[in-house]
Short mmCIF file of C-alpha atoms in Angstrom, two decimals:
data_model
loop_
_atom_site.label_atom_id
_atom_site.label_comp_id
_atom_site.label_asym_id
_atom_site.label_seq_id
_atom_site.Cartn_x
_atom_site.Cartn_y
_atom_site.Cartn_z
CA UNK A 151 2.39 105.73 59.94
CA UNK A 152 5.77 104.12 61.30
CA UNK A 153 8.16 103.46 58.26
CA UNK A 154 9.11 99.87 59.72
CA UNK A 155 12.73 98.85 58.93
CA UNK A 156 12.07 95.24 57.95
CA UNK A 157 15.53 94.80 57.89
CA UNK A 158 16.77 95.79 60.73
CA UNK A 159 18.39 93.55 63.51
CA UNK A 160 18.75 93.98 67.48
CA UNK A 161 22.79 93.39 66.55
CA UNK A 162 22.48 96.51 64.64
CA UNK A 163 21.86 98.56 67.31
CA UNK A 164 25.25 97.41 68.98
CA UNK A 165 27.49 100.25 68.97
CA UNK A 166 24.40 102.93 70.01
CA UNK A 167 23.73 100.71 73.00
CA UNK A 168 27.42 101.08 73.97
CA UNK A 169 26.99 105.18 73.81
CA UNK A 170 23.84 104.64 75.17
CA UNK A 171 24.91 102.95 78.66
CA UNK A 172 28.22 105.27 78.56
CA UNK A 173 25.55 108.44 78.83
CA UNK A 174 23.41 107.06 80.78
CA UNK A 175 25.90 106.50 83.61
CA UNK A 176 27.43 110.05 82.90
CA UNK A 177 23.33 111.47 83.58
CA UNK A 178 23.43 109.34 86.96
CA UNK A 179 26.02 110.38 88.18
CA UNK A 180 25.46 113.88 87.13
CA UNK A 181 21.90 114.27 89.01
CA UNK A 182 23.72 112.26 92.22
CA UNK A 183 26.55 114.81 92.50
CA UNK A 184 23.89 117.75 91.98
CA UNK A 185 20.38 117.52 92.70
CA UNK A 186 19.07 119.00 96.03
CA UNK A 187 17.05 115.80 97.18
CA UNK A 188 16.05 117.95 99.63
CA UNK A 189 13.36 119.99 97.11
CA UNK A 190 11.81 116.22 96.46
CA UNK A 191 11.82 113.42 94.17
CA UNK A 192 13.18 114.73 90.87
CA UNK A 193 10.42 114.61 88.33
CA UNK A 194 11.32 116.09 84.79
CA UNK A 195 13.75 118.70 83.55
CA UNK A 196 13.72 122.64 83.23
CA UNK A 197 16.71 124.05 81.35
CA UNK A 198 18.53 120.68 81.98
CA UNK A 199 17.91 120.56 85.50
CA UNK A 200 16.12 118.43 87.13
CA UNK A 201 13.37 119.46 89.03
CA UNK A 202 10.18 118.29 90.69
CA UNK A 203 6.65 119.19 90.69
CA UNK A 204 4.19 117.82 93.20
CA UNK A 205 1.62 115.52 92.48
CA UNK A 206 2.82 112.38 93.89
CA UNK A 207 6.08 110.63 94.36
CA UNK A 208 5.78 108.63 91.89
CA UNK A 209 8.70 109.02 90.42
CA UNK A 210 11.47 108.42 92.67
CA UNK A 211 11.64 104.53 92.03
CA UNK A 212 13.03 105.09 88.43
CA UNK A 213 15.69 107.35 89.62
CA UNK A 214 17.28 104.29 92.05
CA UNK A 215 16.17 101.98 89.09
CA UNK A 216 18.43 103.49 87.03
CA UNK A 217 20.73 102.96 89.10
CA UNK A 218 20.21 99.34 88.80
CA UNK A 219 19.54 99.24 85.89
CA UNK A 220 22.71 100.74 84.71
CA UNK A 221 24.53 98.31 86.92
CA UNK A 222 22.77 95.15 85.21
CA UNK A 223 23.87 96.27 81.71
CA UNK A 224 27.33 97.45 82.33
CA UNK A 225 27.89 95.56 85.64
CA UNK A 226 30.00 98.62 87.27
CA UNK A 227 29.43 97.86 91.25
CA UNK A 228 29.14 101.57 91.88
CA UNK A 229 25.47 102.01 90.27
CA UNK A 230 24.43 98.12 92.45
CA UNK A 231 25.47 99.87 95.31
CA UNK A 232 24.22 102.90 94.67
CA UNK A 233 20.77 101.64 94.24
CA UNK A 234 20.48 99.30 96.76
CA UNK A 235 21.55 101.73 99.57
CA UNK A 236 19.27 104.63 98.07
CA UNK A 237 16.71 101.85 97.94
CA UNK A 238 16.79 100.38 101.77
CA UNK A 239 17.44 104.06 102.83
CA UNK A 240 14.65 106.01 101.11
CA UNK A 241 11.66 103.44 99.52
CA UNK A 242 10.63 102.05 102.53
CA UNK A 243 7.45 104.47 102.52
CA UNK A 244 6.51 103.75 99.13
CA UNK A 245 5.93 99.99 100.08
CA UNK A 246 3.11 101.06 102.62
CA UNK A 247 1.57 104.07 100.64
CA UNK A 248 -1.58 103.59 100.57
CA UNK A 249 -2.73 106.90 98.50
CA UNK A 250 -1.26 106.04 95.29
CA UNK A 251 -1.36 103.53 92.15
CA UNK A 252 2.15 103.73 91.60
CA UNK A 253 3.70 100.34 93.12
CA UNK A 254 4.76 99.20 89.98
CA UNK A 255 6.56 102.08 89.51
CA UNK A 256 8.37 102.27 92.32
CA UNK A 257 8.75 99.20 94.33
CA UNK A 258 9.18 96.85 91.20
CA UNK A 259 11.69 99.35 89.55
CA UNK A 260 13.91 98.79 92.62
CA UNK A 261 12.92 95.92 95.53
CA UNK A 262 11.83 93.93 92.68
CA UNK A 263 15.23 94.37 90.20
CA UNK A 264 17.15 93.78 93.12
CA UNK A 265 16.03 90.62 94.02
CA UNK A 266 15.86 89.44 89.73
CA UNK A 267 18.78 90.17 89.83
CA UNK A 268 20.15 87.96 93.00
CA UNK A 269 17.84 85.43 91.47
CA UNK A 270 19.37 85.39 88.32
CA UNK A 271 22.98 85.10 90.03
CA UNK A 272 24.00 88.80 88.81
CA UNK A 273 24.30 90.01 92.47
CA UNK A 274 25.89 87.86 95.26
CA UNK A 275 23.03 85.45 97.20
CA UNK A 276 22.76 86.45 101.00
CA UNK A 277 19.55 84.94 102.53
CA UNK A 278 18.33 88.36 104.70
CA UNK A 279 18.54 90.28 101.55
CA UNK A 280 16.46 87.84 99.39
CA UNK A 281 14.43 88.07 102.51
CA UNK A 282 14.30 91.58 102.41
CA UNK A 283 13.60 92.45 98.92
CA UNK A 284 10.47 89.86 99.13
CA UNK A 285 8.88 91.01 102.12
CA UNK A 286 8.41 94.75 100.73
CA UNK A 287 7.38 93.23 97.14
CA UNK A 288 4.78 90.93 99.27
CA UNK A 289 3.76 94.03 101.51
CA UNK A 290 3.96 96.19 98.62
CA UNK A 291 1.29 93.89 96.03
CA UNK A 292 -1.36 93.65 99.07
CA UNK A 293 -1.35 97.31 100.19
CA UNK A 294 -1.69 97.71 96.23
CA UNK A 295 -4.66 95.10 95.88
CA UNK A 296 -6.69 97.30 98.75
CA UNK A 297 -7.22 100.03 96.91
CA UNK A 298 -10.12 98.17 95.06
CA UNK A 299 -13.63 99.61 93.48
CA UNK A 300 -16.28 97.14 93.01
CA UNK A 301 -17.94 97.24 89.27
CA UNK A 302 -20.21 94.81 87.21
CA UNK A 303 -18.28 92.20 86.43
CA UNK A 304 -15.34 92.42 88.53
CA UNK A 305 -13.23 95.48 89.73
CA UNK A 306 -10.10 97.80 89.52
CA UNK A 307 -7.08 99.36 91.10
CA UNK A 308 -8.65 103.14 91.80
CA UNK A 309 -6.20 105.94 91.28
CA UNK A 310 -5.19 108.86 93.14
CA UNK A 311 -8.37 110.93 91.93
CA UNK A 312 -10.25 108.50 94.28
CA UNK A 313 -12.77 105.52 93.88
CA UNK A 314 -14.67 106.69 90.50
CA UNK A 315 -10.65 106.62 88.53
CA UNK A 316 -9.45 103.74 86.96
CA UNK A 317 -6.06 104.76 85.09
CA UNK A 318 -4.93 102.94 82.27
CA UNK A 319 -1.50 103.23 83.55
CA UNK A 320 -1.93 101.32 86.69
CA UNK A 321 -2.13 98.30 84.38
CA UNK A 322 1.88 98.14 85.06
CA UNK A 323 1.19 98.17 88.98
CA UNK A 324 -0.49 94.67 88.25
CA UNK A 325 3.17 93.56 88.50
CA UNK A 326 3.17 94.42 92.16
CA UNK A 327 0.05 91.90 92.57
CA UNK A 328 1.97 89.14 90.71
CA UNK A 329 5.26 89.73 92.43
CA UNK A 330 3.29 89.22 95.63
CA UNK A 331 1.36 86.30 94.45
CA UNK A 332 4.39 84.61 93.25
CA UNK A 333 5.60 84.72 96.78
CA UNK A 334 2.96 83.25 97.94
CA UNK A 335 1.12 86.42 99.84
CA UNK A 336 -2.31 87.39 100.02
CA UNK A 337 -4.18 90.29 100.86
CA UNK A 338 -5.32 89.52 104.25
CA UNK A 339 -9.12 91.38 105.26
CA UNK A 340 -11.74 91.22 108.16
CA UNK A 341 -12.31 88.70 109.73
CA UNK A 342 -9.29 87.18 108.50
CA UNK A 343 -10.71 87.06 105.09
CA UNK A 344 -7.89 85.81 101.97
CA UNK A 345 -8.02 87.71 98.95
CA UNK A 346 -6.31 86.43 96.05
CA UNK A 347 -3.61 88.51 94.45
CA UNK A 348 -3.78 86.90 91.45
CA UNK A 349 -7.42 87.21 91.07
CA UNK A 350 -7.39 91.18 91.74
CA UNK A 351 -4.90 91.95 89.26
CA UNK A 352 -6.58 89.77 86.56
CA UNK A 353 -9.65 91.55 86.89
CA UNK A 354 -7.81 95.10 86.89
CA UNK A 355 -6.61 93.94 83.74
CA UNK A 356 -9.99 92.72 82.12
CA UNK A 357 -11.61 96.53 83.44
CA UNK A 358 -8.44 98.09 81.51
CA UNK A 359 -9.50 95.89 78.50
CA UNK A 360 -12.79 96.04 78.70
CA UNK A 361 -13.07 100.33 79.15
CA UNK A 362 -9.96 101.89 78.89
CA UNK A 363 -9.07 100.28 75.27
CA UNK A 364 -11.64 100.97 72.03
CA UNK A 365 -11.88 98.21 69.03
CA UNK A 366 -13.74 99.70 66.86
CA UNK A 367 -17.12 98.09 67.71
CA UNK A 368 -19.76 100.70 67.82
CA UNK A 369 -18.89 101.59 71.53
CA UNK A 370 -19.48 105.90 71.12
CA UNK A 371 -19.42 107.75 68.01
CA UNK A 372 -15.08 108.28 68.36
CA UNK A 373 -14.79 104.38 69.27
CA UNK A 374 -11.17 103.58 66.57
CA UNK A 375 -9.57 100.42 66.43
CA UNK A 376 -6.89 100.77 69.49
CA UNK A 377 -7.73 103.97 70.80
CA UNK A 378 -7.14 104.25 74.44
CA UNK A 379 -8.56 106.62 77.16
CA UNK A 380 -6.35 107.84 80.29
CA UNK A 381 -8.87 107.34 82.78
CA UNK A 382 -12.37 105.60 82.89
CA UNK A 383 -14.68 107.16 84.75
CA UNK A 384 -17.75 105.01 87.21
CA UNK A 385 -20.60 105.49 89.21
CA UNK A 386 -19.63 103.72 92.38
CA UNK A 387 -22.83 103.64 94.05
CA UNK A 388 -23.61 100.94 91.29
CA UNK A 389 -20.79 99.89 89.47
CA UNK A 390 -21.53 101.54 86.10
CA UNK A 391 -19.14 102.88 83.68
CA UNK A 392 -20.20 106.59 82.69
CA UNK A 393 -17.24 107.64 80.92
CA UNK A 394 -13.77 107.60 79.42
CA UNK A 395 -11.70 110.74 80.89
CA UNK A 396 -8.30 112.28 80.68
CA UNK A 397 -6.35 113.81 82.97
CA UNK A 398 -2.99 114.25 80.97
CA UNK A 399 -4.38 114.12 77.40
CA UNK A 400 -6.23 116.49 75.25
CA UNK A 401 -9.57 115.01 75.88
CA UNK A 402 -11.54 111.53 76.83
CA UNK A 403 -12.02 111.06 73.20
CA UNK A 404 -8.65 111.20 71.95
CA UNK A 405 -5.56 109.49 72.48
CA UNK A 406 -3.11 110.93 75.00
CA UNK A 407 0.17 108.43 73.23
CA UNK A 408 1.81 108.03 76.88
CA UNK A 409 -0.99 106.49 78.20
CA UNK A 410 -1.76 104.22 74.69
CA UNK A 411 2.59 103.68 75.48
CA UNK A 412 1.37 101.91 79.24
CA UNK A 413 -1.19 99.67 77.48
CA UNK A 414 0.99 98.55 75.08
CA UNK A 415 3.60 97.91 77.41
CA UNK A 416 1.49 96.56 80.32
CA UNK A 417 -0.47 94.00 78.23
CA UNK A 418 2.48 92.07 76.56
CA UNK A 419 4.52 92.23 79.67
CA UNK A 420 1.57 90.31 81.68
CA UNK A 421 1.10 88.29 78.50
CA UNK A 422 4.54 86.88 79.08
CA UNK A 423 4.12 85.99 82.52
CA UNK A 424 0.61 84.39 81.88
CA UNK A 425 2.67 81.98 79.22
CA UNK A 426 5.18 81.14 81.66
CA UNK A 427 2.97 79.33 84.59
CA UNK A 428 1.33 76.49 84.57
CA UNK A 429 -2.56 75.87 83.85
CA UNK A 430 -2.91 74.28 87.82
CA UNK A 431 -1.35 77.51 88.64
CA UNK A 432 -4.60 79.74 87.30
CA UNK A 433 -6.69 77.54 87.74
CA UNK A 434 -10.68 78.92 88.72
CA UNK A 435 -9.75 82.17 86.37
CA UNK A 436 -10.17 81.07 83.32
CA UNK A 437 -7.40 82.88 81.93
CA UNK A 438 -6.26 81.19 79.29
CA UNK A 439 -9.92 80.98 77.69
CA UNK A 440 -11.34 84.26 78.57
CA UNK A 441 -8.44 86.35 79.89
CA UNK A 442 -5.83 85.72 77.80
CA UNK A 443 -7.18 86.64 74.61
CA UNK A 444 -8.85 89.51 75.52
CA UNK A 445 -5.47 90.44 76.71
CA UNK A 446 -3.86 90.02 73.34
CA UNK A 447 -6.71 91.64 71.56
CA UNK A 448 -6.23 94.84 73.88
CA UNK A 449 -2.14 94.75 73.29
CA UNK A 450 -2.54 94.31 69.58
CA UNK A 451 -5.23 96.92 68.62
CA UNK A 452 -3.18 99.44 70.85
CA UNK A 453 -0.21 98.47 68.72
CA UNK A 454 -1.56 98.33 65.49
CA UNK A 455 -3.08 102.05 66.72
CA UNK A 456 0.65 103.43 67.74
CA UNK A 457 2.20 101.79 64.38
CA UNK A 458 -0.81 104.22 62.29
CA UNK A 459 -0.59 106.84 64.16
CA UNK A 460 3.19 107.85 64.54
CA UNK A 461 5.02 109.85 62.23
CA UNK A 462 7.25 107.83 59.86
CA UNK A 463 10.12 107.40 62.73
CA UNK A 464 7.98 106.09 65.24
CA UNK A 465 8.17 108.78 67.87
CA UNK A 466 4.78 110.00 68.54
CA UNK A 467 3.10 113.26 68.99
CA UNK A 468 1.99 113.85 72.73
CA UNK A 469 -1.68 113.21 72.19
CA UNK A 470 -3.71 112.10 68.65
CA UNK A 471 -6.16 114.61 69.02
CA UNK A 472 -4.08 117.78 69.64
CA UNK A 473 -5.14 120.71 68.16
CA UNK A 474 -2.90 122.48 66.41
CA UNK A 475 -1.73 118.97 64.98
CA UNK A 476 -3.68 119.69 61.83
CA UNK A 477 -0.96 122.75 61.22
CA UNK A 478 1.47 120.19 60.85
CA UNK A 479 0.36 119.59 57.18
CA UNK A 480 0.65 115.61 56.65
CA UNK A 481 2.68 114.89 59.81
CA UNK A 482 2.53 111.54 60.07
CA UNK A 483 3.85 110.64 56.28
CA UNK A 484 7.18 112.47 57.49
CA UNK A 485 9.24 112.35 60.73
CA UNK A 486 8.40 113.78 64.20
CA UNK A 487 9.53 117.44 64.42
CA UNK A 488 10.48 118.10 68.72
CA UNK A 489 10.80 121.70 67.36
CA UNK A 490 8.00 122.55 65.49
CA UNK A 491 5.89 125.83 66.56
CA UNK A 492 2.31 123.68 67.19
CA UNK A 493 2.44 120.63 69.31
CA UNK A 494 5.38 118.57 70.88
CA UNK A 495 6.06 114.98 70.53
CA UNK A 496 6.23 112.46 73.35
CA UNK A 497 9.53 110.50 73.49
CA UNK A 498 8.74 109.14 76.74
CA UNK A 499 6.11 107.63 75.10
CA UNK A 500 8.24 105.90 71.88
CA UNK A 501 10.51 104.48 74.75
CA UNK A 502 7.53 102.63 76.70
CA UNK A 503 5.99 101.61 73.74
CA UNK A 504 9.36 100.48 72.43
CA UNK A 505 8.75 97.62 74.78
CA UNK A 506 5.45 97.07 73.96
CA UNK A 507 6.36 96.31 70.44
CA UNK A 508 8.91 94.02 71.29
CA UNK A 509 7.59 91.91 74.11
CA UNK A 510 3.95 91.47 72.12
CA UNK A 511 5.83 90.53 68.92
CA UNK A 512 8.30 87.87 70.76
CA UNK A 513 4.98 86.30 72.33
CA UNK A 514 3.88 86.15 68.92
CA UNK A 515 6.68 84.96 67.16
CA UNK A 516 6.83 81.79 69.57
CA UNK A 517 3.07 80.68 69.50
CA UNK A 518 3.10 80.36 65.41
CA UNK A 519 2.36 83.55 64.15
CA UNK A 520 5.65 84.60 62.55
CA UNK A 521 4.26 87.18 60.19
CA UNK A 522 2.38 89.30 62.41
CA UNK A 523 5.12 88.67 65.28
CA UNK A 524 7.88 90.03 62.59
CA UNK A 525 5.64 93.35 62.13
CA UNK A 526 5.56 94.49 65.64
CA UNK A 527 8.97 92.68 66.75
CA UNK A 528 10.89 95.19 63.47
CA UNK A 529 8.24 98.29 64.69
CA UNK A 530 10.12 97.84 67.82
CA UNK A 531 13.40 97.84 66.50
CA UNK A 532 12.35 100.89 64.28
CA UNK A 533 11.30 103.26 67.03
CA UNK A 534 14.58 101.85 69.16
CA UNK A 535 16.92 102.72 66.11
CA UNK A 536 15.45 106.40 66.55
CA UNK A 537 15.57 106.81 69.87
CA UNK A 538 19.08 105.74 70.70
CA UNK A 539 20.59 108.32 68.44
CA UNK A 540 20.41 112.40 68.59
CA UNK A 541 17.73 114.36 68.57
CA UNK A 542 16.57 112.48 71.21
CA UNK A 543 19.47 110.75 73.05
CA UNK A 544 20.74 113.58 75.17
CA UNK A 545 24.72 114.37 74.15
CA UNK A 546 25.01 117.72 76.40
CA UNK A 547 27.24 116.96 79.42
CA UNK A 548 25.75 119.39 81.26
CA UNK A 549 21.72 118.19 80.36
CA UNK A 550 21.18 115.37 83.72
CA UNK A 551 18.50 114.03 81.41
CA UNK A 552 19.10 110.73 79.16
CA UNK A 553 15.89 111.05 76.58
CA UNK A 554 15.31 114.63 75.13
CA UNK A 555 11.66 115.99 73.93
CA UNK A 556 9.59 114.51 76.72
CA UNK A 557 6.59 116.23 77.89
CA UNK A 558 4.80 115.93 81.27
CA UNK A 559 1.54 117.83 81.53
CA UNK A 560 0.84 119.47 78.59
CA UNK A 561 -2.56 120.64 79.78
CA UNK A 562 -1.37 121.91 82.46
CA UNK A 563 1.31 124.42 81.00
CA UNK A 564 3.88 122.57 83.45
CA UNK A 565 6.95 121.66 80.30
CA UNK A 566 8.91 124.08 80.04
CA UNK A 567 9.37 126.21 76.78
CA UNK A 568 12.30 127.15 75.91
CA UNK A 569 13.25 131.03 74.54
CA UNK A 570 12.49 131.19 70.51
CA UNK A 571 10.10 127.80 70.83
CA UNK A 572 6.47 128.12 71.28
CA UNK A 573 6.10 124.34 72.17
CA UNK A 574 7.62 122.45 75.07
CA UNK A 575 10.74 120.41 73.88
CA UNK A 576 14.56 119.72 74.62
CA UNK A 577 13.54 118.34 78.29
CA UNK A 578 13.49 115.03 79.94
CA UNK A 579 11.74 113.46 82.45
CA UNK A 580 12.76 110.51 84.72
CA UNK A 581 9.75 107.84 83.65
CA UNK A 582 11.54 108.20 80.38
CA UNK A 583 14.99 108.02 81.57
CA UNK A 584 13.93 105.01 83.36
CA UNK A 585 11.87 103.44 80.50
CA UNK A 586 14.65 104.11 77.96
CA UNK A 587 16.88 102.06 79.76
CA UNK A 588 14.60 98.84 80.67
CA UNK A 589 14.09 98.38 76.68
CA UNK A 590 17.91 98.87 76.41
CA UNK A 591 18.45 96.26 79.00
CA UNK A 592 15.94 94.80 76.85
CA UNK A 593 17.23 94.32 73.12
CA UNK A 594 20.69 94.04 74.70
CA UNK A 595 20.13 91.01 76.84
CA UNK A 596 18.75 89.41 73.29
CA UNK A 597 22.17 90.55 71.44
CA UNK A 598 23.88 88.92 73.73
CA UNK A 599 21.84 85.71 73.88
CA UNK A 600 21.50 86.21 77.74
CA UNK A 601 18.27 85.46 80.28
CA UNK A 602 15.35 86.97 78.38
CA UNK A 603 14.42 90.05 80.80
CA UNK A 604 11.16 90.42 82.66
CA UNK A 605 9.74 91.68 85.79
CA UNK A 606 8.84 87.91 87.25
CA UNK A 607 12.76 86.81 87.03
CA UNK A 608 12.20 86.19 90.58
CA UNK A 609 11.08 82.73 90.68
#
């Protein structure tokens, strides 16, 4: 269980955010001068290189918002325009890819920074751009909204796998619908037929609620409080859920962390933006009866599940039913070991949740519940504190990655090992790079008392 550091401030973290940002631009720069784009979208690291591996590009989003990403904290004009001219030159096929889940990832990690950030007056206004950046996020939220199943009850965003695959991690591609809908775009059908944005990512995120996230009600024989499966399996001849699934975890009935990490994230981010709009604005959804809740019930039991089931520092072991985690001896009343001999931790998974922590706890904080607010707000802080310092901030000039002791695909043997370990560890990989620095941006736009960061900045 997470030692949480009750005492801990965001101000503390001051002079490792400064490091932070100075490595992180020293990693950019590093993969610009050297990768081979050539080979792909870079994907994770081998040996401190990166390298790709092909699944899809899904990937290549966080690499230009890095870029901007870096810019927004530390404001040098070389990362901006970096990003933006990687981003009009290269993402334009990501807005109308049709075979993928991955919007989110991609489109709002770079169309939609760049236009938060000309709308919150940190890059200079020009009308074509604005007009720009919102036509791909419009494009980018309907071509994301078609790839829809049909269950009882509602329906989902499929996944690559095909029609049967709803992915727990597409809950952050629900950002791509709400971009859209903010803009005022629909998905336009048949005979001309509207489909409402909104109303297609709110019932993505009720099928995520409702089957990819346990509570401890009776549901199967493994159903815990929190626990989370990577992919939810349906008949789609009639709509029925058959099973929970993973595809990068040990098993359908344990928790792979990095996909419990998108929950966490993904509910208190669309939390927030349900709190900012107006009733009249979701109106016919019932969201703030039905939806709502159920949203906060989802982002707290997957919280209160990461905070249990972490080592002491709050960096998390790849998956909750490993194997060999037992060999470990009482591993999670002492901190993570990246170089033990059994199973690696997950790093990428500490940073996403990071967010998670935070962003839930702030909700909390400011609709009356202070205590249980403080809790995950200072289990935030706590896994921050650990991940902005060595061993998992990446010091090695030479290493392009930013967050060491990430792992990919464990199942599929794909991390690399280095010589004397028997476990992946002392890699990166660029979700975690990426997701490392948006919870940076994060805690240091609350030092310094500036806009409160989040995706929907845009309106």
């Amino acid at each position: 269980m997470i030692k949480i550091n009750l005492t801990l401030r965001p101000s503390d973290l001051d002079a490792k955010l400064k490091r932070f940002w100075q490595l992180s631009g020293e990693k950019i720069n590093l993969i610009e001068n050297n990768y081979d784009v050539s080979k792909g979208s870079p994907v994770f690291t081998s040996k401190g290189k990166y390298t790709t591996r092909g699944w899809t590009e899904w990937t290549q989003g966080f690499l230009y918002g890095s870029m901007i990403l870096q810019y927004d904290a530390t404001g040098e004009k070389s990362f901006l325009e970096m990003g933006r001219r990687k981003t009009v030159e290269t993402m334009a096929p990501h807005i109308s890819h049709m075979g993928v889940h991955d919007h989110g990832f991609n489109n709002v990690s770079t169309y939609g920074n760049l236009l938060r950030l000309m709308k919150e007056g940190k890059i200079t206004f020009n009308e074509w751009e604005e007009d720009f950046y919102s036509l791909a996020l419009k494009i980018s939220g309907a071509i994301q909204a078609r790839r829809w199943t049909i269950i009882k009850g509602g329906g989902f965003i499929y996944s690559f796998n095909g029609p049967h695959s709803l992915f727990v991690d597409t809950l952050r591609s629900c950002r791509s619908l709400i971009l859209s809908h903010c803009l005022g775009h629909v998905l336009q059908s048949e005979g001309d037929q509207q489909i409402s944005l909104l109303e297609r990512a709110v019932e993505h995120m009720k099928a995520t609620a409702n089957y990819s996230i346990f509570y401890g009600e009776g549901r199967d024989a493994y159903d815990v409080l929190g626990r989370t499966a990577h992919e939810s399996i349906f008949n789609v001849n009639d709509g029925n859920f058959r099973c929970p699934n993973s595809q990068q975890g040990y098993s359908g009935f344990s928790t792979w962390t990095r996909g419990l990490a998108w929950a966490m994230c993904g509910f208190a981010e669309e939390i927030e933006w349900f709190d900012s709009v107006k009733d009249a604005d979701i109106a016919g959804l019932n969201v703030k009866n039905v939806i709502l809740p159920l949203m906060i019930k989802a982002a707290r039991a997957t919280c209160d599940f990461y905070i249990d089931n972490c080592p002491t520092d709050a960096v998390p072991y790849w998956d909750t039913g490993a194997p060999d985690l037992y060999k470990l001896g009482d591993y999670l009343n002492k901190r993570a070991d990246p170089f033990n001999d059994f199973e690696p931790v997950d790093s990428s998974a500490a940073a996403i949740a990071a967010q998670g922590l935070l962003r839930l706890g702030s909700h909390l904080q400011q609709n009356g519940e202070k205590e249980s607010g403080d809790r995950y707000w200072q289990a935030g802080l706590t896994v921050l504190n650990t991940i902005f310092e060595e061993p998992y901030l990446s010091t090695d000039k030479m290493h392009q990655g930013l967050l060491l002791h990430s792992v990919y695909h464990r199942p599929n043997g794909w991390d690399y090992i280095p010589p004397g370990s028997k476990i992946p560890n002392g890699e990166s990989s660029m979700w975690g790079d990426y997701h490392i620095r948006e919870v940076a941006l994060y805690i240091q736009r609350v030092i310094n008392n500036e806009t409160y960061h989040t995706f929907f900045n845009i309106v």
